[in-house]
mmCIF file of C-alpha atoms in Angstrom:
data_model
loop_
_atom_site.group_PDB
_atom_site.id
_atom_site.type_symbol
_atom_site.label_atom_id
_atom_site.label_comp_id
_atom_site.label_asym_id
_atom_site.label_seq_id
_atom_site.Cartn_x
_atom_site.Cartn_y
_atom_site.Cartn_z
ATOM 1 C CA ARG P 1 13.098 -37.356 24.165
ATOM 2 C CA VAL P 2 12.191 -38.608 27.532
ATOM 3 C CA VAL P 3 13.102 -37.040 30.892
ATOM 4 C CA GLN P 4 12.442 -38.282 34.491
ATOM 5 C CA VAL P 5 11.172 -36.059 37.281
ATOM 6 C CA GLY P 6 11.006 -38.033 40.532
ATOM 7 C CA ASP P 7 9.503 -41.261 39.764
ATOM 8 C CA ILE P 8 7.610 -40.089 36.667
ATOM 9 C CA PHE P 9 8.718 -40.140 33.194
ATOM 10 C CA TYR P 10 7.715 -37.432 30.586
ATOM 11 C CA GLU P 11 8.095 -37.589 26.944
ATOM 12 C CA TYR P 12 8.580 -34.399 24.891
ATOM 13 C CA VAL P 13 6.104 -34.465 22.000
ATOM 14 C CA ARG P 14 7.118 -31.886 19.233
ATOM 15 C CA PRO P 15 4.190 -30.138 17.679
ATOM 16 C CA ALA P 16 3.096 -30.755 14.092
ATOM 17 C CA CYS P 17 5.202 -28.032 12.717
ATOM 18 C CA VAL P 18 7.315 -27.623 9.519
ATOM 19 C CA ASP P 19 10.863 -26.515 8.898
ATOM 20 C CA GLN P 20 11.779 -24.394 5.868
ATOM 21 C CA PHE P 21 14.455 -26.241 3.573
ATOM 22 C CA PHE P 22 16.093 -22.864 2.958
ATOM 23 C CA TYR P 23 17.282 -20.220 5.485
ATOM 24 C CA SER P 24 19.897 -17.439 6.010
ATOM 25 C CA ASN P 25 23.227 -17.813 7.687
ATOM 26 C CA PRO P 26 23.495 -21.700 7.656
ATOM 27 C CA MET P 27 26.006 -23.111 10.295
ATOM 28 C CA ARG P 28 27.756 -26.537 10.151
ATOM 29 C CA VAL P 29 26.669 -29.193 12.563
ATOM 30 C CA THR P 30 28.646 -32.368 13.203
ATOM 31 C CA TYR P 31 27.380 -35.688 14.542
ATOM 32 C CA ILE P 32 29.289 -37.081 17.515
ATOM 33 C CA ASN P 33 32.852 -36.450 16.172
ATOM 34 C CA ARG P 34 34.700 -35.363 13.053
ATOM 35 C CA TYR P 35 34.688 -38.758 11.520
ATOM 36 C CA TRP P 36 30.975 -38.901 11.352
ATOM 37 C CA HIS P 37 28.865 -36.708 9.080
ATOM 38 C CA SER P 38 28.114 -32.984 8.830
ATOM 39 C CA LEU P 39 25.310 -31.118 7.677
ATOM 40 C CA CYS P 40 24.105 -27.414 7.412
ATOM 41 C CA ALA P 41 21.564 -26.169 9.973
ATOM 42 C CA ASN P 42 19.420 -23.170 10.664
ATOM 43 C CA PRO P 43 21.023 -21.326 13.490
ATOM 44 C CA LYS P 44 17.606 -20.020 14.789
ATOM 45 C CA LEU P 45 16.271 -23.524 15.376
ATOM 46 C CA PRO P 46 17.105 -25.702 18.499
ATOM 47 C CA VAL P 47 18.676 -28.697 16.514
ATOM 48 C CA ALA P 48 22.193 -29.342 18.136
ATOM 49 C CA SER P 49 24.137 -29.051 21.410
ATOM 50 C CA GLU P 50 26.963 -26.835 22.254
ATOM 51 C CA ALA P 51 30.785 -27.820 21.637
ATOM 52 C CA CYS P 52 33.007 -25.618 23.861
ATOM 53 C CA LEU P 53 36.766 -25.349 23.469
ATOM 54 C CA PHE P 54 39.479 -23.659 25.373
ATOM 55 C CA THR P 55 40.780 -20.581 23.661
ATOM 56 C CA GLY P 56 43.838 -21.660 21.710
ATOM 57 C CA ASN P 57 43.100 -25.195 21.932
ATOM 58 C CA LYS P 58 43.947 -25.916 18.265
ATOM 59 C CA PRO P 59 46.113 -29.060 18.470
ATOM 60 C CA THR P 60 43.516 -31.463 19.677
ATOM 61 C CA LYS P 61 40.264 -29.764 19.229
ATOM 62 C CA LYS P 62 38.692 -31.789 22.182
ATOM 63 C CA ALA P 63 35.496 -29.967 22.986
ATOM 64 C CA LEU P 64 33.389 -30.012 26.169
ATOM 65 C CA ARG P 65 29.567 -29.817 26.747
ATOM 66 C CA TYR P 66 28.223 -27.058 28.866
ATOM 67 C CA SER P 67 29.165 -27.351 32.506
ATOM 68 C CA LYS P 68 25.568 -27.159 33.794
ATOM 69 C CA TYR P 69 23.987 -29.269 30.950
ATOM 70 C CA VAL P 70 21.262 -31.633 32.179
ATOM 71 C CA PHE P 71 19.984 -33.575 29.227
ATOM 72 C CA ASP P 72 21.874 -35.758 26.812
ATOM 73 C CA GLN P 73 21.764 -34.729 23.271
ATOM 74 C CA GLU P 74 19.814 -31.412 24.259
ATOM 75 C CA ARG P 75 19.040 -29.262 21.313
ATOM 76 C CA VAL P 76 19.613 -25.626 21.491
ATOM 77 C CA THR P 77 19.998 -22.687 18.976
ATOM 78 C CA TYR P 78 23.355 -21.450 17.879
ATOM 79 C CA ALA P 79 23.138 -18.344 19.839
ATOM 80 C CA THR P 80 22.371 -20.354 23.086
ATOM 81 C CA ALA P 81 25.292 -22.584 22.365
ATOM 82 C CA GLN P 82 27.510 -19.671 22.093
ATOM 83 C CA ALA P 83 26.129 -18.112 25.219
ATOM 84 C CA ARG P 84 26.711 -21.362 27.178
ATOM 85 C CA CYS P 85 30.299 -21.666 26.001
ATOM 86 C CA GLU P 86 31.022 -18.107 26.951
ATOM 87 C CA GLU P 87 29.553 -18.533 30.402
ATOM 88 C CA ASP P 88 32.046 -21.448 30.881
ATOM 89 C CA GLY P 89 34.898 -19.165 29.575
ATOM 90 C CA LEU P 90 35.191 -21.263 26.549
ATOM 91 C CA LYS P 91 34.340 -20.642 22.729
ATOM 92 C CA GLN P 92 31.892 -22.285 20.504
ATOM 93 C CA SER P 93 34.010 -23.997 17.871
ATOM 94 C CA TRP P 94 34.480 -26.738 15.444
ATOM 95 C CA PHE P 95 35.950 -29.874 17.091
ATOM 96 C CA HIS P 96 37.318 -33.336 16.648
ATOM 97 C CA PHE P 97 35.878 -34.985 19.874
ATOM 98 C CA ILE P 98 33.570 -34.114 22.739
ATOM 99 C CA GLU P 99 35.166 -35.232 26.072
ATOM 100 C CA GLY P 100 33.674 -36.666 29.108
ATOM 101 C CA ILE P 101 30.548 -38.308 27.713
ATOM 102 C CA GLU P 102 29.907 -41.721 25.928
ATOM 103 C CA ASN P 103 28.803 -41.602 22.143
ATOM 104 C CA HIS P 104 25.294 -42.471 22.928
ATOM 105 C CA LYS P 105 24.848 -39.315 24.810
ATOM 106 C CA LYS P 106 26.011 -37.263 21.891
ATOM 107 C CA GLY P 107 24.133 -35.977 18.854
ATOM 108 C CA PHE P 108 24.640 -33.216 16.450
ATOM 109 C CA HIS P 109 26.744 -30.376 17.801
ATOM 110 C CA TRP P 110 27.062 -26.790 16.660
ATOM 111 C CA THR P 111 30.508 -25.554 15.116
ATOM 112 C CA ASP P 112 31.383 -22.076 14.350
ATOM 113 C CA VAL P 113 31.886 -23.006 10.628
ATOM 114 C CA GLU P 114 29.644 -21.246 8.088
ATOM 115 C CA CYS P 115 28.276 -23.590 5.420
ATOM 116 C CA LYS P 116 26.234 -23.133 2.146
ATOM 117 C CA VAL P 117 23.002 -24.594 1.072
ATOM 118 C CA ASN P 118 22.994 -25.316 -2.710
ATOM 119 C CA VAL P 119 20.529 -26.803 -5.093
ATOM 120 C CA LYS P 120 20.761 -29.211 -7.829
ATOM 121 C CA VAL P 121 18.177 -28.447 -10.581
ATOM 122 C CA ASN P 122 17.151 -31.227 -12.769
ATOM 123 C CA PRO P 123 15.732 -30.706 -16.378
ATOM 124 C CA ASN P 124 12.125 -30.635 -15.098
ATOM 125 C CA GLY P 125 12.885 -27.924 -12.478
ATOM 126 C CA LEU P 126 12.778 -30.252 -9.436
ATOM 127 C CA VAL P 127 15.613 -29.438 -6.955
ATOM 128 C CA SER P 128 17.757 -31.565 -4.594
ATOM 129 C CA LEU P 129 19.606 -30.134 -1.532
ATOM 130 C CA VAL P 130 23.464 -30.093 -2.110
ATOM 131 C CA TYR P 131 25.282 -28.861 1.174
ATOM 132 C CA ASP P 132 28.845 -27.356 1.124
ATOM 133 C CA VAL P 133 30.102 -28.074 4.701
ATOM 134 C CA ASN P 134 33.762 -26.709 4.073
ATOM 135 C CA GLY P 135 35.643 -29.928 3.762
ATOM 136 C CA ALA P 136 33.721 -32.034 6.467
ATOM 137 C CA SER P 137 32.248 -35.434 5.815
ATOM 138 C CA LEU P 138 28.993 -34.767 4.276
ATOM 139 C CA HIS P 139 25.732 -36.838 4.970
ATOM 140 C CA PRO P 140 24.545 -38.632 1.700
ATOM 141 C CA ASN P 141 21.055 -36.974 2.233
ATOM 142 C CA ALA P 142 22.711 -33.823 0.978
ATOM 143 C CA ASN P 143 25.519 -34.559 -1.295
ATOM 144 C CA LEU P 144 26.107 -34.180 -4.959
ATOM 145 C CA GLU P 145 24.915 -37.850 -5.741
ATOM 146 C CA SER P 146 21.692 -37.332 -3.789
ATOM 147 C CA ARG P 147 18.404 -38.047 -5.912
ATOM 148 C CA ASN P 148 15.982 -36.607 -3.330
ATOM 149 C CA TYR P 149 14.301 -34.231 -5.713
ATOM 150 C CA PHE P 150 11.314 -32.217 -4.749
ATOM 151 C CA LYS P 151 8.953 -29.724 -6.526
ATOM 152 C CA VAL P 152 9.389 -25.840 -5.915
ATOM 153 C CA PHE P 153 7.297 -23.122 -7.422
ATOM 154 C CA TRP P 154 9.568 -21.211 -9.614
ATOM 155 C CA LYS P 155 8.652 -17.490 -10.493
ATOM 156 C CA ASP P 156 7.096 -17.468 -13.870
ATOM 157 C CA GLY P 157 7.806 -21.092 -14.315
ATOM 158 C CA MET P 158 11.374 -20.253 -15.259
ATOM 159 C CA TYR P 159 14.468 -21.948 -14.007
ATOM 160 C CA PRO P 160 18.265 -22.663 -14.791
ATOM 161 C CA LYS P 161 18.539 -25.320 -17.483
ATOM 162 C CA ASN P 162 21.664 -27.213 -18.760
ATOM 163 C CA ASP P 163 21.867 -26.830 -22.631
ATOM 164 C CA ALA P 164 22.714 -30.585 -22.733
ATOM 165 C CA ASP P 165 19.098 -31.326 -21.385
ATOM 166 C CA GLY P 166 17.410 -30.445 -24.755
ATOM 167 C CA ASP P 167 15.371 -27.611 -25.899
ATOM 168 C CA GLY P 168 14.999 -24.517 -23.681
ATOM 169 C CA GLY P 169 18.444 -24.675 -22.286
ATOM 170 C CA ASN P 170 19.766 -21.321 -20.865
ATOM 171 C CA SER P 171 23.356 -22.311 -20.040
ATOM 172 C CA CYS P 172 22.427 -22.968 -16.448
ATOM 173 C CA GLY P 173 21.008 -19.458 -15.920
ATOM 174 C CA ASN P 174 23.544 -17.793 -18.378
ATOM 175 C CA GLY P 175 26.342 -19.060 -16.158
ATOM 176 C CA ALA P 176 24.921 -18.358 -12.747
ATOM 177 C CA CYS P 177 24.970 -22.131 -12.190
ATOM 178 C CA SER P 178 27.385 -24.869 -12.870
ATOM 179 C CA PRO P 179 26.419 -27.510 -15.579
ATOM 180 C CA LEU P 180 26.632 -31.159 -14.400
ATOM 181 C CA GLU P 181 27.824 -34.037 -16.474
ATOM 182 C CA GLU P 182 24.839 -36.121 -15.688
ATOM 183 C CA GLY P 183 22.470 -33.320 -16.485
ATOM 184 C CA GLY P 184 20.969 -30.446 -14.580
ATOM 185 C CA CYS P 185 22.615 -27.466 -12.875
ATOM 186 C CA LEU P 186 24.265 -26.853 -9.457
ATOM 187 C CA CYS P 187 23.336 -23.356 -8.008
ATOM 188 C CA GLY P 188 24.038 -21.426 -5.102
ATOM 189 C CA THR P 189 21.058 -19.958 -3.117
ATOM 190 C CA SER P 190 20.200 -17.028 -0.933
ATOM 191 C CA THR P 191 17.016 -16.727 1.262
ATOM 192 C CA SER P 192 15.159 -13.466 2.027
ATOM 193 C CA GLU P 193 12.126 -12.769 4.202
ATOM 194 C CA GLY P 194 9.754 -9.946 4.203
ATOM 195 C CA LYS P 195 6.363 -8.967 5.418
ATOM 196 C CA VAL P 196 3.318 -9.220 3.043
ATOM 197 C CA PHE P 197 0.653 -6.924 4.748
ATOM 198 C CA SER P 198 1.395 -3.590 6.483
ATOM 199 C CA LYS P 199 -2.361 -3.272 7.391
ATOM 200 C CA ILE P 200 -5.222 -5.504 7.986
ATOM 201 C CA PRO P 201 -6.093 -7.294 4.666
ATOM 202 C CA PRO P 202 -9.448 -6.198 3.205
ATOM 203 C CA SER P 203 -10.782 -9.812 3.203
ATOM 204 C CA SER P 204 -9.944 -13.405 4.054
ATOM 205 C CA LYS P 205 -9.572 -13.899 0.262
ATOM 206 C CA GLU P 206 -6.421 -11.762 0.275
ATOM 207 C CA VAL P 207 -4.989 -13.707 3.072
ATOM 208 C CA PHE P 208 -5.409 -17.167 1.327
ATOM 209 C CA SER P 209 -4.123 -15.807 -1.938
ATOM 210 C CA GLN P 210 -0.829 -14.214 -0.561
ATOM 211 C CA LEU P 211 0.203 -16.220 2.457
ATOM 212 C CA TYR P 212 1.501 -19.538 2.539
ATOM 213 C CA ILE P 213 3.355 -20.146 5.825
ATOM 214 C CA GLY P 214 1.307 -21.430 8.860
ATOM 215 C CA ALA P 215 1.814 -20.038 12.297
ATOM 216 C CA TYR P 216 1.491 -21.162 15.949
ATOM 217 C CA ASP P 217 -1.706 -20.634 17.776
ATOM 218 C CA PRO P 218 -1.621 -17.265 19.414
ATOM 219 C CA SER P 219 -3.405 -18.584 22.491
ATOM 220 C CA ALA P 220 -0.438 -20.803 23.192
ATOM 221 C CA TYR P 221 1.648 -17.647 24.210
ATOM 222 C CA ASP P 222 1.491 -15.776 27.286
ATOM 223 C CA GLU P 223 -1.431 -13.157 27.795
ATOM 224 C CA GLY P 224 -0.342 -9.733 26.696
ATOM 225 C CA THR P 225 1.976 -11.108 23.961
ATOM 226 C CA TYR P 226 -0.311 -10.029 21.203
ATOM 227 C CA THR P 227 -2.831 -7.287 20.595
ATOM 228 C CA ILE P 228 -5.889 -8.175 18.337
ATOM 229 C CA GLU P 229 -7.087 -6.126 15.260
ATOM 230 C CA GLU P 230 -10.154 -7.250 13.456
ATOM 231 C CA GLY P 231 -11.419 -6.679 10.008
ATOM 232 C CA ASP P 232 -13.666 -8.259 7.494
ATOM 233 C CA GLY P 233 -13.360 -11.837 8.198
ATOM 234 C CA VAL P 234 -9.753 -11.462 9.425
ATOM 235 C CA LYS P 235 -8.211 -11.227 12.782
ATOM 236 C CA ALA P 236 -4.719 -9.919 13.173
ATOM 237 C CA TYR P 237 -2.324 -10.653 16.151
ATOM 238 C CA LEU P 238 0.082 -7.932 16.596
ATOM 239 C CA VAL P 239 3.389 -7.627 18.655
ATOM 240 C CA ASN P 240 3.911 -4.111 19.791
ATOM 241 C CA ASN P 241 1.047 -3.076 17.765
ATOM 242 C CA GLU P 242 2.994 -3.434 14.529
ATOM 243 C CA TYR P 243 2.735 -5.303 11.203
ATOM 244 C CA THR P 244 5.762 -7.392 10.934
ATOM 245 C CA PRO P 245 6.618 -10.994 9.426
ATOM 246 C CA ASP P 246 5.852 -12.437 12.847
ATOM 247 C CA THR P 247 2.077 -11.039 12.750
ATOM 248 C CA VAL P 248 -0.411 -13.708 12.595
ATOM 249 C CA PHE P 249 -3.593 -13.747 10.744
ATOM 250 C CA GLU P 250 -6.558 -15.834 11.730
ATOM 251 C CA VAL P 251 -9.177 -16.664 8.967
ATOM 252 C CA VAL P 252 -11.850 -19.266 8.325
ATOM 253 C CA ASP P 253 -11.925 -21.208 5.182
ATOM 254 C CA ASP P 254 -14.876 -22.306 3.081
ATOM 255 C CA TYR P 255 -15.186 -25.455 5.037
ATOM 256 C CA GLY P 256 -15.352 -23.770 8.488
ATOM 257 C CA LYS P 257 -11.701 -24.573 9.500
ATOM 258 C CA VAL P 258 -9.784 -21.803 11.381
ATOM 259 C CA ARG P 259 -6.613 -21.202 9.628
ATOM 260 C CA LEU P 260 -3.523 -19.196 10.952
ATOM 261 C CA PHE P 261 -1.017 -17.684 8.661
ATOM 262 C CA LYS P 262 2.205 -15.998 9.399
ATOM 263 C CA ASN P 263 2.473 -12.506 7.669
ATOM 264 C CA SER P 264 5.757 -13.659 5.771
ATOM 265 C CA LYS P 265 6.980 -14.267 2.442
ATOM 266 C CA GLU P 266 10.313 -16.317 1.988
ATOM 267 C CA LEU P 267 11.989 -16.184 -1.371
ATOM 268 C CA VAL P 268 14.882 -18.303 -2.332
ATOM 269 C CA THR P 269 16.933 -16.707 -5.118
ATOM 270 C CA ILE P 270 19.574 -18.424 -7.333
ATOM 271 C CA ASP P 271 22.761 -16.581 -6.770
ATOM 272 C CA GLY P 272 23.884 -14.379 -9.539
ATOM 273 C CA SER P 273 20.363 -14.564 -11.438
ATOM 274 C CA SER P 274 16.846 -13.457 -11.384
ATOM 275 C CA PHE P 275 15.553 -17.070 -10.928
ATOM 276 C CA SER P 276 13.615 -17.460 -7.530
ATOM 277 C CA PHE P 277 11.124 -19.766 -5.975
ATOM 278 C CA ARG P 278 8.959 -19.811 -2.897
ATOM 279 C CA ASN P 279 10.768 -21.458 0.162
ATOM 280 C CA THR P 280 9.726 -25.025 0.703
ATOM 281 C CA PRO P 281 8.281 -26.530 3.869
ATOM 282 C CA SER P 282 8.683 -30.066 5.205
ATOM 283 C CA PHE P 283 7.523 -31.875 8.300
ATOM 284 C CA MET P 284 10.615 -34.270 8.128
ATOM 285 C CA SER P 285 13.795 -32.602 9.154
ATOM 286 C CA ILE P 286 16.909 -33.490 6.989
ATOM 287 C CA LEU P 287 18.742 -33.936 10.387
ATOM 288 C CA ASN P 288 18.214 -37.684 10.831
ATOM 289 C CA GLN P 289 17.820 -37.524 14.569
ATOM 290 C CA GLU P 290 15.011 -35.092 14.134
ATOM 291 C CA ALA P 291 13.089 -37.238 11.608
ATOM 292 C CA THR P 292 10.548 -39.395 13.390
ATOM 293 C CA VAL P 293 7.571 -41.563 12.444
ATOM 294 C CA ARG P 294 5.339 -38.965 14.135
ATOM 295 C CA ASP P 295 6.568 -36.303 11.621
ATOM 296 C CA ALA P 296 5.940 -38.699 8.748
ATOM 297 C CA THR P 297 2.375 -39.136 9.984
ATOM 298 C CA HIS P 298 1.924 -35.310 10.111
ATOM 299 C CA GLU P 299 3.285 -35.074 6.494
ATOM 300 C CA VAL P 300 0.899 -37.778 5.220
ATOM 301 C CA ASN P 301 -2.146 -36.304 7.173
ATOM 302 C CA ALA P 302 -1.316 -32.906 5.681
ATOM 303 C CA LEU P 303 -1.254 -34.371 2.239
ATOM 304 C CA ILE P 304 -4.681 -36.192 2.834
ATOM 305 C CA ASP P 305 -6.285 -32.910 4.061
ATOM 306 C CA HIS P 306 -4.918 -31.077 1.058
ATOM 307 C CA LEU P 307 -6.457 -33.760 -1.270
ATOM 308 C CA LEU P 308 -9.728 -33.880 0.571
ATOM 309 C CA TYR P 309 -10.337 -30.094 0.805
ATOM 310 C CA HIS P 310 -9.084 -29.445 -2.791
ATOM 311 C CA PRO P 311 -11.833 -27.653 -4.972
ATOM 312 C CA ASN P 312 -11.414 -30.271 -7.710
ATOM 313 C CA THR P 313 -11.888 -33.434 -5.305
ATOM 314 C CA ALA P 314 -15.680 -33.271 -5.069
ATOM 315 C CA PRO P 315 -16.411 -32.673 -8.892
ATOM 316 C CA PHE P 316 -14.010 -35.517 -9.770
ATOM 317 C CA ILE P 317 -15.724 -38.094 -7.324
ATOM 318 C CA ALA P 318 -19.137 -36.948 -8.305
ATOM 319 C CA LEU P 319 -18.297 -37.493 -12.023
ATOM 320 C CA ARG P 320 -16.886 -40.890 -11.440
ATOM 321 C CA LEU P 321 -20.061 -41.812 -9.358
ATOM 322 C CA ILE P 322 -22.436 -40.618 -12.160
ATOM 323 C CA GLN P 323 -20.228 -42.519 -14.793
ATOM 324 C CA ARG P 324 -20.679 -45.749 -12.901
ATOM 325 C CA PHE P 325 -24.211 -45.485 -11.522
ATOM 326 C CA VAL P 326 -26.092 -43.278 -14.077
ATOM 327 C CA THR P 327 -24.548 -42.738 -17.331
ATOM 328 C CA SER P 328 -21.010 -43.013 -18.845
ATOM 329 C CA ASN P 329 -21.237 -39.730 -20.531
ATOM 330 C CA PRO P 330 -22.739 -37.219 -18.077
ATOM 331 C CA THR P 331 -23.394 -33.612 -19.304
#
């Protein structure tokens, strides 16, 4: 994303942040026009442009961009897209075409169509995203044939399992999910968010054991956005002096690194069942125009950090060094 101001060009460099794979109230976004692909998107994130229609313009469904838009393929939240259309006396809606601009200036555009984030669960408990975009052309990244499985942390290690997949089958969660011919189960999901702490935690250990979602650095916000409360090795950044899911905790780990965590827990529940797992983050967005080499680098670096600072890494390497330079059977 490059913009020109006078004779100078500026590139927007997105910070190294993750998206959650699951979220509430997903809405359909469509790429360029109805004949291209559609996906679900989080309405709280700026990932698509507006698509504005005249009220009653049902026959052609030719949409317009916001009359005051400046940047091609500009990404805004769903609420901003709605507000822009309303300012022009139009309605944010599903569309066939975007009028007045060339295809290379288009990207994903919001529609007013709700969609559904489902998961395909394989016999080992790995999941793959399957979107229901209400009849639109679905991108292969999220269709039923997708093999993009990833690990999730199931509560108590229990998950829906197809009876045809061997021992331990539970009729795909006692009928909560649909069995698939090739094995596995197709399940609907719902996502909920809540706060973890209602007061300052007694120690940094409590923060590390219960919080898993990172947070922006509070110093990046305007002065006065947060008030600070300090405890035993824990610093809390509060908005309006209240503990909410948006509260940020600052702690220092055993290696001297400052860590920032959001006071939030996000749970993904399989519809019609008690099966659930912790929401899954990713540096790489499933929206292909958002996925960049830079995001892939962030993801690899995060994995390397995880392996480097894992408590088993040092003993493992030390053991191998002893076996090769001292004795093959150290005690």
